[in-house]
CSV table of C-alpha atoms in Angstrom, one decimal:
chain,number,residue,atom,x,y,z
K,1,UNK,CA,15.4,16.7,-25.5
K,2,UNK,CA,15.0,13.0,-24.8
K,3,UNK,CA,11.7,11.5,-23.9
K,4,UNK,CA,11.4,8.0,-22.7
K,5,UNK,CA,8.9,5.2,-22.5
K,6,UNK,CA,8.4,2.6,-19.9
K,7,UNK,CA,5.4,0.3,-19.8
K,8,UNK,CA,5.5,0.5,-16.1
K,9,UNK,CA,4.5,-0.8,-13.0
K,10,UNK,CA,0.9,-1.1,-12.1
K,11,UNK,CA,0.0,-2.7,-15.3
K,12,UNK,CA,0.1,-0.4,-18.1
K,13,UNK,CA,-3.4,0.7,-19.0
K,14,UNK,CA,-4.4,-2.5,-20.8
K,15,UNK,CA,-6.4,-2.1,-24.0
K,16,UNK,CA,-9.8,-3.8,-24.3
K,17,UNK,CA,-8.6,-5.0,-27.7
K,18,UNK,CA,-6.1,-7.2,-25.9
K,19,UNK,CA,-3.0,-5.6,-27.4
K,20,UNK,CA,-1.4,-5.7,-24.0
K,21,UNK,CA,-2.4,-9.0,-22.4
K,22,UNK,CA,-2.5,-9.0,-18.6
K,23,UNK,CA,-1.3,-12.0,-16.6
K,24,UNK,CA,-3.7,-13.3,-14.0
K,25,UNK,CA,-2.4,-13.3,-10.4
K,26,UNK,CA,-3.5,-16.0,-8.0
K,27,UNK,CA,-5.2,-14.7,-4.9
K,28,UNK,CA,-2.7,-16.1,-2.4
K,29,UNK,CA,-0.2,-15.0,0.2
K,30,UNK,CA,2.4,-15.2,-2.5
K,31,UNK,CA,0.5,-13.3,-5.2
K,32,UNK,CA,3.6,-11.1,-5.8
K,33,UNK,CA,5.3,-14.2,-7.4
K,34,UNK,CA,5.0,-13.5,-11.1
K,35,UNK,CA,7.1,-14.8,-14.0
K,36,UNK,CA,9.7,-12.0,-13.6
K,37,UNK,CA,9.9,-10.5,-10.1
K,38,UNK,CA,11.7,-13.1,-8.0
K,39,UNK,CA,14.0,-14.2,-10.9
K,40,UNK,CA,15.0,-10.5,-11.3
K,41,UNK,CA,15.7,-10.2,-7.6
K,42,UNK,CA,17.8,-13.3,-7.8
K,43,UNK,CA,19.8,-11.9,-10.7
K,44,UNK,CA,20.2,-8.3,-9.6
K,45,UNK,CA,20.5,-8.8,-5.8
K,46,UNK,CA,22.4,-12.1,-6.0
K,47,UNK,CA,19.8,-14.1,-4.1
K,48,UNK,CA,18.5,-17.6,-4.3
K,49,UNK,CA,14.7,-18.2,-4.9
K,50,UNK,CA,14.1,-18.9,-1.2
K,51,UNK,CA,16.3,-15.9,-0.1
K,52,UNK,CA,14.2,-13.6,-2.3
K,53,UNK,CA,11.0,-14.8,-0.7
K,54,UNK,CA,12.4,-14.5,2.8
K,55,UNK,CA,13.7,-11.0,2.1
K,56,UNK,CA,10.3,-9.8,0.8
K,57,UNK,CA,8.6,-11.2,4.0
K,58,UNK,CA,11.1,-9.6,6.4
K,59,UNK,CA,11.0,-6.3,4.5
K,60,UNK,CA,7.3,-6.2,4.9
K,61,UNK,CA,7.6,-6.6,8.7
K,62,UNK,CA,10.5,-4.2,8.9
K,63,UNK,CA,8.7,-1.4,7.1
K,64,UNK,CA,5.6,-1.7,9.4
K,65,UNK,CA,7.9,-1.5,12.4
K,66,UNK,CA,9.6,1.6,11.0
K,67,UNK,CA,6.4,3.3,10.3
K,68,UNK,CA,5.3,2.8,13.9
K,69,UNK,CA,8.5,3.9,15.4
K,70,UNK,CA,8.7,7.0,13.2
K,71,UNK,CA,5.4,8.2,14.6
K,72,UNK,CA,6.3,7.2,18.2
K,73,UNK,CA,9.7,8.8,18.3
K,74,UNK,CA,8.7,12.1,16.9
K,75,UNK,CA,11.5,14.7,16.8
K,76,UNK,CA,13.9,12.0,18.1
K,77,UNK,CA,13.5,9.9,15.0
K,78,UNK,CA,16.8,10.0,13.1
K,79,UNK,CA,15.8,7.9,10.1
K,80,UNK,CA,15.8,4.2,9.2
K,81,UNK,CA,17.3,1.6,6.9
K,82,UNK,CA,16.6,-2.0,6.2
K,83,UNK,CA,19.4,-4.3,7.3
K,84,UNK,CA,19.5,-7.1,4.7
K,85,UNK,CA,22.0,-9.1,6.8
K,86,UNK,CA,19.7,-9.4,9.8
K,87,UNK,CA,16.3,-8.9,8.1
K,88,UNK,CA,15.4,-6.1,10.5
K,89,UNK,CA,14.6,-2.4,10.5
K,90,UNK,CA,17.6,-0.3,11.7
K,91,UNK,CA,16.1,2.7,13.3
K,92,UNK,CA,18.1,5.8,14.4
K,93,UNK,CA,17.4,8.1,17.2
K,94,UNK,CA,18.9,11.2,18.7
K,95,UNK,CA,17.8,10.2,22.2
K,96,UNK,CA,19.8,7.4,23.8
K,97,UNK,CA,17.0,6.8,26.3
K,98,UNK,CA,14.8,5.5,23.5
K,99,UNK,CA,17.1,2.7,22.4
K,100,UNK,CA,15.2,0.2,24.6
K,101,UNK,CA,11.9,1.2,23.1
K,102,UNK,CA,13.2,0.7,19.6
K,103,UNK,CA,14.6,-2.7,20.4
K,104,UNK,CA,11.3,-3.7,22.1
K,105,UNK,CA,9.5,-2.9,18.9
K,106,UNK,CA,11.7,-5.4,17.0
K,107,UNK,CA,14.2,-3.1,15.4
K,108,UNK,CA,17.9,-2.5,15.7
K,109,UNK,CA,18.8,0.8,17.3
K,110,UNK,CA,21.5,3.4,16.8
K,111,UNK,CA,22.1,6.8,18.4
K,112,UNK,CA,22.9,9.5,15.8
K,113,UNK,CA,23.6,13.2,15.9
K,114,UNK,CA,20.9,14.5,13.6
K,115,UNK,CA,17.2,13.9,13.6
K,116,UNK,CA,15.3,13.2,10.4
K,117,UNK,CA,13.6,16.6,10.7
K,118,UNK,CA,16.9,18.4,11.0
K,119,UNK,CA,18.2,16.7,7.9
K,120,UNK,CA,15.0,17.5,6.0
K,121,UNK,CA,15.3,21.1,7.2
K,122,UNK,CA,18.8,21.2,5.7
K,123,UNK,CA,17.5,19.9,2.4
K,124,UNK,CA,14.8,22.6,2.5
K,125,UNK,CA,17.5,25.3,3.0
K,126,UNK,CA,19.5,24.0,0.1
K,127,UNK,CA,16.3,23.9,-2.0
K,128,UNK,CA,15.7,27.5,-1.2
K,129,UNK,CA,19.0,28.5,-2.9
K,130,UNK,CA,18.7,26.0,-5.8
K,131,UNK,CA,18.5,28.6,-8.5
K,132,UNK,CA,21.8,30.0,-7.5
K,133,UNK,CA,23.6,26.7,-7.2
K,134,UNK,CA,26.6,26.1,-9.6
K,135,UNK,CA,25.9,23.9,-12.6
K,136,UNK,CA,28.5,21.5,-11.3
K,137,UNK,CA,26.3,20.6,-8.3
K,138,UNK,CA,24.0,17.8,-9.5
K,139,UNK,CA,21.8,17.3,-6.5
K,140,UNK,CA,21.4,16.7,-2.8
K,141,UNK,CA,19.3,14.8,-0.3
K,142,UNK,CA,19.0,12.8,2.9
K,143,UNK,CA,21.0,9.6,3.3
K,144,UNK,CA,19.7,7.7,6.3
K,145,UNK,CA,22.5,5.2,6.1
K,146,UNK,CA,25.0,7.9,7.0
K,147,UNK,CA,22.7,10.3,9.0
K,148,UNK,CA,23.8,13.1,6.7
K,149,UNK,CA,22.7,15.1,3.7
K,150,UNK,CA,24.7,14.0,0.7
K,151,UNK,CA,25.5,16.7,-1.9
K,152,UNK,CA,26.7,15.5,-5.3
K,153,UNK,CA,29.1,17.5,-7.5
K,154,UNK,CA,30.9,16.7,-10.8
K,155,UNK,CA,34.4,15.3,-10.4
K,156,UNK,CA,37.1,17.9,-9.8
K,157,UNK,CA,34.7,20.6,-8.9
K,158,UNK,CA,34.3,20.2,-5.1
K,159,UNK,CA,35.1,23.9,-4.7
K,160,UNK,CA,31.8,24.7,-6.3
K,161,UNK,CA,30.0,22.5,-3.7
K,162,UNK,CA,31.9,24.1,-0.8
K,163,UNK,CA,31.0,27.6,-2.1
K,164,UNK,CA,27.3,26.7,-2.4
K,165,UNK,CA,27.2,25.2,1.1
K,166,UNK,CA,28.9,28.3,2.5
K,167,UNK,CA,26.1,30.5,1.1
K,168,UNK,CA,23.3,28.2,2.1
K,169,UNK,CA,23.9,28.6,5.8
K,170,UNK,CA,23.5,24.9,6.3
K,171,UNK,CA,25.5,23.2,9.1
K,172,UNK,CA,28.5,21.7,7.2
K,173,UNK,CA,28.7,18.9,9.8
K,174,UNK,CA,25.3,17.6,8.5
K,175,UNK,CA,26.5,17.4,4.9
K,176,UNK,CA,28.7,15.0,3.0
K,177,UNK,CA,30.0,16.1,-0.4
K,178,UNK,CA,30.5,13.3,-3.0
K,179,UNK,CA,31.9,13.5,-6.5
K,180,UNK,CA,30.0,12.0,-9.4
K,181,UNK,CA,31.2,11.2,-13.0
K,182,UNK,CA,28.1,12.4,-14.8
K,183,UNK,CA,25.1,14.7,-14.5
K,184,UNK,CA,21.7,13.0,-14.3
K,185,UNK,CA,19.5,13.1,-17.3
K,186,UNK,CA,15.8,12.4,-17.9
K,187,UNK,CA,15.3,8.9,-19.2
K,188,UNK,CA,13.5,9.4,-22.4
K,189,UNK,CA,14.0,9.6,-26.1
K,190,UNK,CA,12.2,10.6,-29.3
K,191,UNK,CA,11.9,7.2,-30.9
K,192,UNK,CA,9.1,4.9,-31.7
K,193,UNK,CA,8.1,2.1,-29.3
K,194,UNK,CA,5.2,0.0,-28.1
K,195,UNK,CA,4.2,2.2,-25.2
K,196,UNK,CA,2.1,5.3,-25.6
K,197,UNK,CA,2.8,8.2,-28.0
K,198,UNK,CA,2.6,11.9,-27.5
K,199,UNK,CA,2.0,14.1,-30.6
K,200,UNK,CA,2.7,11.1,-32.9
K,201,UNK,CA,6.4,11.0,-32.2
K,202,UNK,CA,7.5,11.2,-28.6
K,203,UNK,CA,6.9,8.2,-26.4
K,204,UNK,CA,6.7,7.5,-22.7
K,205,UNK,CA,5.6,4.7,-20.4
K,206,UNK,CA,2.6,4.0,-18.3
K,207,UNK,CA,3.4,3.9,-14.6
K,208,UNK,CA,0.6,2.8,-12.1
K,209,UNK,CA,-3.0,2.5,-13.0
K,210,UNK,CA,-5.5,4.8,-11.2
K,211,UNK,CA,-9.2,4.6,-11.0
K,212,UNK,CA,-9.5,7.0,-14.0
K,213,UNK,CA,-6.4,6.1,-16.0
K,214,UNK,CA,-2.7,6.0,-15.1
K,215,UNK,CA,0.2,8.0,-13.7
K,216,UNK,CA,3.4,8.7,-15.6
K,217,UNK,CA,6.3,11.2,-15.5
K,218,UNK,CA,5.5,14.9,-15.7
K,219,UNK,CA,8.3,15.6,-18.1
K,220,UNK,CA,6.5,13.4,-20.6
K,221,UNK,CA,3.8,16.1,-20.8
K,222,UNK,CA,5.8,19.2,-20.1
K,223,UNK,CA,8.6,18.7,-22.5
K,224,UNK,CA,6.3,17.7,-25.4
K,225,UNK,CA,3.7,20.4,-25.1
K,226,UNK,CA,1.2,17.9,-23.7
K,227,UNK,CA,0.4,16.7,-27.2
K,228,UNK,CA,-2.3,14.2,-28.3
K,229,UNK,CA,-2.0,10.7,-26.7
K,230,UNK,CA,-2.2,7.5,-28.6
K,231,UNK,CA,-1.7,3.9,-27.6
K,232,UNK,CA,0.7,1.3,-28.9
K,233,UNK,CA,-1.8,0.3,-31.6
K,234,UNK,CA,-2.3,3.9,-32.7
K,235,UNK,CA,-5.7,4.2,-31.1
K,236,UNK,CA,-6.6,7.3,-29.1
K,237,UNK,CA,-5.6,6.9,-25.5
K,238,UNK,CA,-7.3,9.7,-23.6
K,239,UNK,CA,-6.3,13.1,-22.4
K,240,UNK,CA,-3.8,14.7,-20.0
K,241,UNK,CA,-4.9,15.5,-16.5
K,242,UNK,CA,-2.8,17.4,-14.0
K,243,UNK,CA,0.9,17.3,-14.5
K,244,UNK,CA,4.0,19.0,-13.0
K,245,UNK,CA,7.6,19.4,-14.2
K,246,UNK,CA,10.0,20.7,-13.1
K,247,UNK,CA,9.8,21.0,-9.2
K,248,UNK,CA,7.8,17.7,-9.4
K,249,UNK,CA,7.8,15.0,-12.0
K,250,UNK,CA,4.3,13.5,-12.2
K,251,UNK,CA,1.4,13.4,-14.6
K,252,UNK,CA,-2.0,11.8,-14.8
K,253,UNK,CA,-3.7,10.6,-18.0
K,254,UNK,CA,-7.4,10.0,-18.2
K,255,UNK,CA,-7.9,7.0,-20.4
K,256,UNK,CA,-10.9,6.6,-22.7
K,257,UNK,CA,-13.1,3.6,-23.3
K,258,UNK,CA,-10.5,1.9,-25.5
K,259,UNK,CA,-8.5,1.2,-22.4
K,260,UNK,CA,-9.0,-0.7,-19.1
K,261,UNK,CA,-6.6,0.2,-16.4
K,262,UNK,CA,-5.7,-2.8,-14.2
K,263,UNK,CA,-4.3,-3.0,-10.7
K,264,UNK,CA,-1.3,-5.0,-11.9
K,265,UNK,CA,2.1,-4.5,-13.3
K,266,UNK,CA,2.6,-5.6,-16.8
K,267,UNK,CA,4.2,-8.9,-15.7
K,268,UNK,CA,1.3,-9.8,-13.5
K,269,UNK,CA,2.4,-8.4,-10.1
K,270,UNK,CA,-0.7,-7.3,-8.1
K,271,UNK,CA,-0.7,-3.8,-6.8
K,272,UNK,CA,-2.2,-3.9,-3.3
K,273,UNK,CA,-1.5,-0.4,-2.1
K,274,UNK,CA,1.3,2.0,-1.7
K,275,UNK,CA,4.0,2.7,1.0
K,276,UNK,CA,7.2,4.6,1.6
K,277,UNK,CA,9.6,1.7,2.1
K,278,UNK,CA,12.8,2.2,4.0
K,279,UNK,CA,16.3,2.7,2.6
K,280,UNK,CA,17.8,-0.7,1.8
K,281,UNK,CA,14.5,-2.3,0.9
K,282,UNK,CA,14.5,-4.3,-2.3
K,283,UNK,CA,12.5,-2.6,-5.1
K,284,UNK,CA,11.8,-3.5,-8.8
K,285,UNK,CA,10.8,-1.6,-11.9
K,286,UNK,CA,9.5,-2.6,-15.3
K,287,UNK,CA,11.0,-0.7,-18.2
K,288,UNK,CA,10.4,-0.9,-21.9
K,289,UNK,CA,14.1,-0.5,-22.5
K,290,UNK,CA,15.8,-2.5,-19.7
K,291,UNK,CA,12.9,-4.7,-18.8
K,292,UNK,CA,12.2,-5.9,-15.3
K,293,UNK,CA,15.1,-4.9,-13.0
K,294,UNK,CA,15.6,-4.9,-9.3
K,295,UNK,CA,17.8,-3.3,-6.7
K,296,UNK,CA,17.4,-1.5,-3.4
K,297,UNK,CA,16.0,1.8,-2.3
K,298,UNK,CA,18.7,4.4,-1.5
K,299,UNK,CA,18.7,8.0,-0.1
K,300,UNK,CA,15.5,9.9,0.1
K,301,UNK,CA,14.3,13.5,-0.2
K,302,UNK,CA,16.7,14.0,-3.1
K,303,UNK,CA,17.0,17.2,-5.1
K,304,UNK,CA,18.0,16.4,-8.7
K,305,UNK,CA,19.2,19.1,-11.1
K,306,UNK,CA,18.4,18.1,-14.7
K,307,UNK,CA,19.4,20.5,-17.5
K,308,UNK,CA,15.6,20.8,-18.2
K,309,UNK,CA,14.8,21.7,-14.6
K,310,UNK,CA,15.2,20.7,-11.0
K,311,UNK,CA,13.0,18.1,-9.2
K,312,UNK,CA,12.7,17.9,-5.4
K,313,UNK,CA,11.8,15.2,-3.0
K,314,UNK,CA,12.8,12.2,-5.1
K,315,UNK,CA,14.2,8.8,-4.0
K,316,UNK,CA,17.5,7.3,-5.3
K,317,UNK,CA,17.9,3.6,-6.2
K,318,UNK,CA,20.6,1.5,-7.8
K,319,UNK,CA,18.0,-0.1,-10.1
K,320,UNK,CA,19.3,-0.4,-13.7
K,321,UNK,CA,17.5,1.7,-16.3
K,322,UNK,CA,18.2,3.6,-19.5
K,323,UNK,CA,16.6,6.0,-22.0
K,324,UNK,CA,13.1,4.8,-22.7
K,325,UNK,CA,12.3,4.0,-19.1
K,326,UNK,CA,10.7,7.3,-18.0
K,327,UNK,CA,7.3,7.2,-16.4
K,328,UNK,CA,7.4,3.6,-15.2
K,329,UNK,CA,6.6,2.4,-11.8
K,330,UNK,CA,8.7,1.1,-8.9
K,331,UNK,CA,7.2,-1.5,-6.6
K,332,UNK,CA,8.4,-3.1,-3.4
K,333,UNK,CA,6.5,-6.4,-2.8
K,334,UNK,CA,3.0,-5.4,-3.7
K,335,UNK,CA,3.3,-1.8,-2.7
K,336,UNK,CA,3.7,1.0,-5.2
K,337,UNK,CA,6.7,3.3,-4.4
K,338,UNK,CA,7.0,5.8,-7.2
K,339,UNK,CA,7.3,6.9,-10.8
K,340,UNK,CA,10.6,6.7,-12.7
K,341,UNK,CA,12.0,10.1,-13.5
K,342,UNK,CA,15.6,9.8,-14.6
K,343,UNK,CA,19.2,9.3,-13.5
K,344,UNK,CA,22.7,8.5,-14.7
K,345,UNK,CA,24.8,5.4,-15.1
K,346,UNK,CA,24.9,4.7,-11.4
K,347,UNK,CA,21.6,5.9,-10.0
K,348,UNK,CA,17.9,6.0,-11.0
K,349,UNK,CA,15.5,8.3,-9.3
K,350,UNK,CA,11.8,7.9,-8.7
K,351,UNK,CA,9.2,10.5,-7.7
K,352,UNK,CA,7.2,9.2,-4.7
K,353,UNK,CA,3.8,7.7,-5.4
K,354,UNK,CA,2.1,9.5,-2.5
K,355,UNK,CA,3.1,12.9,-3.8
K,356,UNK,CA,2.2,11.9,-7.3
K,357,UNK,CA,-1.3,10.8,-6.3
K,358,UNK,CA,-1.9,13.9,-4.2
K,359,UNK,CA,-0.6,16.2,-6.8
K,360,UNK,CA,-2.8,14.8,-9.6
K,361,UNK,CA,-5.8,14.3,-7.4
K,362,UNK,CA,-6.1,10.6,-8.4
K,363,UNK,CA,-6.6,7.3,-6.6
K,364,UNK,CA,-4.3,4.3,-7.0
K,365,UNK,CA,-6.1,1.3,-8.4
K,366,UNK,CA,-5.6,-1.7,-6.2
K,367,UNK,CA,-6.7,-5.3,-6.0
């Protein structure tokens, strides 16, 4: 078993002793500009400083447009992506008569075969048969960029995927099978570090601060027997609240008076709220192993089959991460997105922040 740490996103629960110093964030329209975020976007997304700022601004507008159209189109909504080339939301619909409405709202429009609800329904059908899925099938989920459900299988074992699909009863036309070189694994390891410790040996990372403590990965609790929690300086950290793994991958920690949770990421980025940013939107994460890295949001509603158990409803990204990053937070602009779960050499998955907050009964701390 490997267990990871990642001093994550919404400012790790910062100790009153000052062991983890927080960076003040100016109260301005550009408060997301911290010492690391834009440079990381420049490095990982190949942008200039001005291009990074422009992208963040256009993504904010595009996501608001997408949210409005998703509600307005109802069953005819086919999904959405962010088009980095045009800086606009690219919204899909199954009803050609609604193309004009989409364009009037400021988005690009595309007519597709499957609605978002149909694709989510296909994922649900595959989830229902997950326990019978061959080990070679590593996961599945909705890909708005292709208007299909993508099902991943280890290289050379496509037959296993075809057999699983045949038994599921899912419309094959709605599924694309792709081969992957490796199986996803949880990002964690049993090594010392400067995050928080479980039972004196295992370590994981703080994700987003809540009004009572912080969120982290559920496997950090479930795979360690939810042992005693200590901070980076060895002081008692608090106690476990609700946690869930497998099926979900979230956990809440209730911090004690030694700690002061802040509405920041550990590099100073302010956390203003949470959202469900569209596929293609830039996103960053802070990790104790790989540091502050950025990429884009990929396919959603992903079912990921770890050897330790299956997790549903996750979001894929191409953000770089490694063992030791479990539990950290993903943020788009100033909006929390989710908690790092695991992945492989080409993809990192996060569990959505909304489901994590709901499941733990906690409230995101915002500024």
